[in-house]
Coordinates of C-alpha atoms in Angstrom, one line a residue:
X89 CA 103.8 86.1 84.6
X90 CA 102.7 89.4 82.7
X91 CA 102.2 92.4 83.2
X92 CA 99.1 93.3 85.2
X93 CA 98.7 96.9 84.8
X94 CA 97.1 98.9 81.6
X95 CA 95.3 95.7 79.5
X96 CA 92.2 95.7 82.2
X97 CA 91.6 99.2 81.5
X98 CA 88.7 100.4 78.9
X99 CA 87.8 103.9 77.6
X100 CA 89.6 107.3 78.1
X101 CA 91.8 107.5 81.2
X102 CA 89.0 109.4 83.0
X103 CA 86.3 106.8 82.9
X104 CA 88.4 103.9 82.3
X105 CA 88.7 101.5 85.1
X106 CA 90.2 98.2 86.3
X107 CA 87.8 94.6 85.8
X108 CA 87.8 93.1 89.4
X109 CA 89.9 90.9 91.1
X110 CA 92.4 92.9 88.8
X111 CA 95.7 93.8 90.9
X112 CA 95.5 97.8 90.9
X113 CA 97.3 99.8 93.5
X114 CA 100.1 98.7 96.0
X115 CA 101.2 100.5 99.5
X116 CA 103.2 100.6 102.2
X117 CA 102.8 101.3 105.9
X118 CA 105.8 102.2 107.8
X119 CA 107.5 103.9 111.0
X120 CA 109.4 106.8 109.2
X121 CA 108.2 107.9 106.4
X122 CA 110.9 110.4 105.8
X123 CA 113.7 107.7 105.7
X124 CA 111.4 105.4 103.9
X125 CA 110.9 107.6 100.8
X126 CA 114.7 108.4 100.7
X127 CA 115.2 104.6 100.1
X128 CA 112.6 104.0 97.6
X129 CA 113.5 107.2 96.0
X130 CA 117.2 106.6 95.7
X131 CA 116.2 103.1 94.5
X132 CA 113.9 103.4 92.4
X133 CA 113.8 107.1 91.4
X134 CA 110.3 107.8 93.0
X135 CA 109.2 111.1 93.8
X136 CA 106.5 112.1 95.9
X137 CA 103.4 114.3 96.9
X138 CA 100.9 114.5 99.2
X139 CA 97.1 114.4 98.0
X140 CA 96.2 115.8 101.6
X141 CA 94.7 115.2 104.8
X142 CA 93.8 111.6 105.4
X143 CA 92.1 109.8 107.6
X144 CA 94.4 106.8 108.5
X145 CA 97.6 109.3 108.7
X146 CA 100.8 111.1 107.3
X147 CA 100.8 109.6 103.4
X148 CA 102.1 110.3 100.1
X149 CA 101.7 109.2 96.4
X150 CA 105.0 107.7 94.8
X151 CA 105.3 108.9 91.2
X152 CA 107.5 108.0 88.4
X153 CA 107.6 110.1 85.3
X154 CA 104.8 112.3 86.6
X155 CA 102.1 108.6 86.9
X156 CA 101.4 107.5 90.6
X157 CA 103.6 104.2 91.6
X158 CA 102.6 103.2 95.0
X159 CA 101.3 105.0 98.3
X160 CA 103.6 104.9 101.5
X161 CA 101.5 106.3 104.8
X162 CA 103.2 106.0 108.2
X163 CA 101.7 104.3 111.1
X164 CA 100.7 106.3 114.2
X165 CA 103.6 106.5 116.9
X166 CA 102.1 103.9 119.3
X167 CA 101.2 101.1 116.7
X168 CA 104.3 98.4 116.1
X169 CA 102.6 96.8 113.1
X170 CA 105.0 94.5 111.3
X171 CA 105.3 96.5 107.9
X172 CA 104.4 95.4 104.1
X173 CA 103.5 96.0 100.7
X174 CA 99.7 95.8 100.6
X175 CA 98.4 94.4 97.3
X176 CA 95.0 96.0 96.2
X177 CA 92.6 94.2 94.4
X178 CA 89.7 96.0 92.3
X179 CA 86.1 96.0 93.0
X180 CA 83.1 97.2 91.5
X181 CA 81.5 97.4 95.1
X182 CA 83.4 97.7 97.9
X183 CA 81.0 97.6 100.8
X184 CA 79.5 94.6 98.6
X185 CA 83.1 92.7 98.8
X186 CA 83.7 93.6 102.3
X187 CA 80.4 91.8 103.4
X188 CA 81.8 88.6 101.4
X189 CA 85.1 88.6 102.7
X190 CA 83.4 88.3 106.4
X191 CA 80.8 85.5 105.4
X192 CA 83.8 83.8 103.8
X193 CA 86.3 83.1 106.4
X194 CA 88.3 86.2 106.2
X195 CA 88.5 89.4 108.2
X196 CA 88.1 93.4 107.6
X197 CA 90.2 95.3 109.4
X198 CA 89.4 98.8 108.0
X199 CA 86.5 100.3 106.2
X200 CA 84.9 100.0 103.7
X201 CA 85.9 103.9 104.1
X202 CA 86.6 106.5 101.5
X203 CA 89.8 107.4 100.4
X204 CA 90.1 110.9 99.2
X205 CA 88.6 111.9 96.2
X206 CA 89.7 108.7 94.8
X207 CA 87.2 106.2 95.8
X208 CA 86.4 103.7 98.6
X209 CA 89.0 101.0 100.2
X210 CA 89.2 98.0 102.5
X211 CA 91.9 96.2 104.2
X212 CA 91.2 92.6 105.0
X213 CA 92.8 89.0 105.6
X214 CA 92.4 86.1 103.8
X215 CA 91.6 82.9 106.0
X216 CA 95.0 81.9 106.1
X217 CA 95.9 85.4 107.1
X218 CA 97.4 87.2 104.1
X219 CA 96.4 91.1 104.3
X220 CA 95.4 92.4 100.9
X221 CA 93.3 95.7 100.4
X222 CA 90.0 96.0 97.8
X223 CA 89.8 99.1 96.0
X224 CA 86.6 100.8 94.5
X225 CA 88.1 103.4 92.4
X226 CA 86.3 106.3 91.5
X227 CA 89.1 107.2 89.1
X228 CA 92.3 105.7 88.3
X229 CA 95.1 106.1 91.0
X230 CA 97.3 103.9 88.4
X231 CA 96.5 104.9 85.1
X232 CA 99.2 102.6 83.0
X233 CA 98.8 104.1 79.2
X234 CA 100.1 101.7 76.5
X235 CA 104.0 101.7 75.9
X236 CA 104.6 101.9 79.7
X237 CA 104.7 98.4 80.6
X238 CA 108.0 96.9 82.3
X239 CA 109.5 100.4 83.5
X240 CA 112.0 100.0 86.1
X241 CA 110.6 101.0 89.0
X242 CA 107.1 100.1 88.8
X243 CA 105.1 97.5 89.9
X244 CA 104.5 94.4 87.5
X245 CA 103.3 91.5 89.3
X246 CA 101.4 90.3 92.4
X247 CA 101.7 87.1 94.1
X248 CA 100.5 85.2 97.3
X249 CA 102.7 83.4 99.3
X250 CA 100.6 81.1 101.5
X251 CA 100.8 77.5 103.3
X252 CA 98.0 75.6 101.1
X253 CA 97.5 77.6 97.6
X254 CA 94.8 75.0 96.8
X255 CA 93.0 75.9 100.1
X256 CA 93.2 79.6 100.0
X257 CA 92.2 79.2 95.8
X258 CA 89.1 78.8 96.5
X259 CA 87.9 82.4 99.0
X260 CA 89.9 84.4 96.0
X261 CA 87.8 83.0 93.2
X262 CA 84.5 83.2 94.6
X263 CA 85.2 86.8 95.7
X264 CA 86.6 87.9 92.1
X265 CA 85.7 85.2 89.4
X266 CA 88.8 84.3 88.4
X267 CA 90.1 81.4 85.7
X268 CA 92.8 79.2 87.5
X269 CA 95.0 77.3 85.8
X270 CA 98.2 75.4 87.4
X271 CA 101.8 76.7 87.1
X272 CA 105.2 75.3 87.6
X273 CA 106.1 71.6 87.8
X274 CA 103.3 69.2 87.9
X275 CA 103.7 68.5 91.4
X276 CA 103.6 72.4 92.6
X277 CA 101.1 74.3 94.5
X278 CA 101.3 77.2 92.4
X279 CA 98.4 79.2 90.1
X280 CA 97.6 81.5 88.3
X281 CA 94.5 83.9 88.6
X282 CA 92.9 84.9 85.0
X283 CA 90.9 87.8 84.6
X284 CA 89.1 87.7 81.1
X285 CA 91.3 85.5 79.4
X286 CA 94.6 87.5 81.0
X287 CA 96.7 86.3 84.0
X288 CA 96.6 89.1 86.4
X289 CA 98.5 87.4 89.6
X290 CA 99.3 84.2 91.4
X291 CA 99.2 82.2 94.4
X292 CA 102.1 79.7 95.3
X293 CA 101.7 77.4 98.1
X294 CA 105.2 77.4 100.2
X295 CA 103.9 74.4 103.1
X296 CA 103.1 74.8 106.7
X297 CA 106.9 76.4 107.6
X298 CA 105.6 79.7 106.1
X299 CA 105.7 82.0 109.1
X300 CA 103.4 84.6 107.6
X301 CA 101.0 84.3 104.4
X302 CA 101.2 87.6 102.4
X303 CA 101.3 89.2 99.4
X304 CA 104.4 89.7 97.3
X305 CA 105.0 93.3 95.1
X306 CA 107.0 92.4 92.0
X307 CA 109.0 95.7 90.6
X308 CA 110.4 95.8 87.3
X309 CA 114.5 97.1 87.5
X310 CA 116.9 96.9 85.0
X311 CA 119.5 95.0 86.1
X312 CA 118.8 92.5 88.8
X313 CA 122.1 92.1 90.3
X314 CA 122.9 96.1 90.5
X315 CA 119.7 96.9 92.1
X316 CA 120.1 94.3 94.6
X317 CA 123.6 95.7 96.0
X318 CA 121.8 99.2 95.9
X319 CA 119.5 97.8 98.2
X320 CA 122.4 97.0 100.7
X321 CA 124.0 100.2 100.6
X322 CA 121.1 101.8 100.9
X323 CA 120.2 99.8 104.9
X324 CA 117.8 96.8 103.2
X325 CA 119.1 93.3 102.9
X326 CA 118.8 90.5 100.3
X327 CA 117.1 87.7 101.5
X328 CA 117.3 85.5 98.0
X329 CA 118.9 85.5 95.1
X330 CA 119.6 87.0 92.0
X331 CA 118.8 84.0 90.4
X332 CA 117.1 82.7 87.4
X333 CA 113.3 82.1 87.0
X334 CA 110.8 81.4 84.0
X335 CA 109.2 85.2 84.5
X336 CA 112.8 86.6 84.1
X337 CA 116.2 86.9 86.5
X338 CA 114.8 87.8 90.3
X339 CA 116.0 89.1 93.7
X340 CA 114.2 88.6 96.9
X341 CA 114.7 92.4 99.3
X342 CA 113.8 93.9 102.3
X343 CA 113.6 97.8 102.8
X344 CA 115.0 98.8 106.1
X345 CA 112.2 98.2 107.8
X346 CA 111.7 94.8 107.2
X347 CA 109.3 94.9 104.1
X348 CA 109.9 92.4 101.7
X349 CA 109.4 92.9 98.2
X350 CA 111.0 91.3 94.9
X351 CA 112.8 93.3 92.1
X352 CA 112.8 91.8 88.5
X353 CA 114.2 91.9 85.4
X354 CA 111.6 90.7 82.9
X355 CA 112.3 88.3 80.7
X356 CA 112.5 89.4 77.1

């Protein structure tokens, strides 16, 4: 596990962008918004503002020192969506990936469409049902500029959790290109995606018991154990851990609305 964010990017920060199939932006879609950024903000010191009307709904930009973080939007009043971090993957084309992504098993659910000022975006399922979202950017929404890697609070790794990680391999590297190579023990079903040399993310096979394939947000925290309690005080729950891993000591959480994500502490 490394960090994904900064290494992809080439040039100044205006033209710069992410090589695809590179993890670049992560959101969230949830029922109050309002109570929703007071957890993440008292957690992990995000603040927030609002780049303006949008099409899908109410959203904001989380920010950390003055860089965007992640995006939180709320879902419309009459839509009970179960609600999770949304891993976005880069594309130079999105309408291009979108058409690829139906031909291959999976399904769009949204656009392509544009997002802002800030490019174009699709939200899609894997074949084994994993929602993920492909971004087109225009522009940056993450720039990460060197001698910001591993700051609490800020996303540094992606991986999917899915039944078969050998099945589901296969639609991710056709659609991006990416170098495999097998992690863990022998035995696992556990890989990680390469972009250029660099791994960018993962995919771990956890068998047919897995009630729902998705994508796991990784953020950096400084200590494991303190951020973990936090989470229960603040109305989230633990769901595994602390515990020792090889990428660093690791707590499995879920916000108060049921989003799961993992906090880490990186191993140095």
């Amino acid at each position: 596990m490394t960090e994904v964010w900064g290494s992809s990017e080439t040039g100044e920060e205006e033209t710069r962008h992410h090589t695809p199939g590179t993890p670049c932006w992560t959101s969230l879609l949830v029922h109050d918004l309002e109570a929703i950024k007071e957890f993440y903000g008292s957690l992990f010191g995000w603040s927030y503002y609002s780049p303006g009307p949008r099409e899908l709904g109410p959203y904001v930009r989380a920010t950390l020192d003055g860089r965007n973080v992640a995006g939180i939007g709320e879902l419309p009043a009459n839509r009970q969506l179960a609600n999770a971090w949304t891993t976005y993957l880069a594309s130079d084309d999105a309408d291009v990936s979108a058409e690829w992504i139906r031909c291959s098993g999976g399904t769009v659910g949204v656009g392509p469409l544009a997002a802002e000022e800030a490019g174009r975006l699709v939200l899609a399922t894997d074949p084994a049902g994993a929602p993920f979202g492909v971004w087109q950017g225009q522009r940056l929404l993450c720039p990460r500029p060197t001698g910001v890697r591993g700051v609490p609070g800020t996303p540094v790794w992606h991986e999917l959790v899915t039944h078969d990680a050998s099945a589901v391999l296969k639609f991710y590297r056709a659609l991006f290109g990416y170098e495999t190579k097998a992690a863990g023990a022998v035995d696992s079903d556990m890989f990680t995606l390469h972009v250029e040399g660099r791994p960018v993310a993962s995919i771990r096979g956890a068998g047919p018991s897995l009630l729902h394939p998705h994508w796991m947000t990784y953020f950096e925290v400084a200590d494991v154990d303190a951020t973990a309690r936090r989470v229960g005080e603040l109305g989230g729950r633990v769901v595994g851990g602390p515990e020792e891993a090889q990428a660093g000591r690791v707590a499995t959480v879920e916000d108060p609305e049921g989003a799961v994500f993992t906090l880490l502490r990186t191993a140095r």
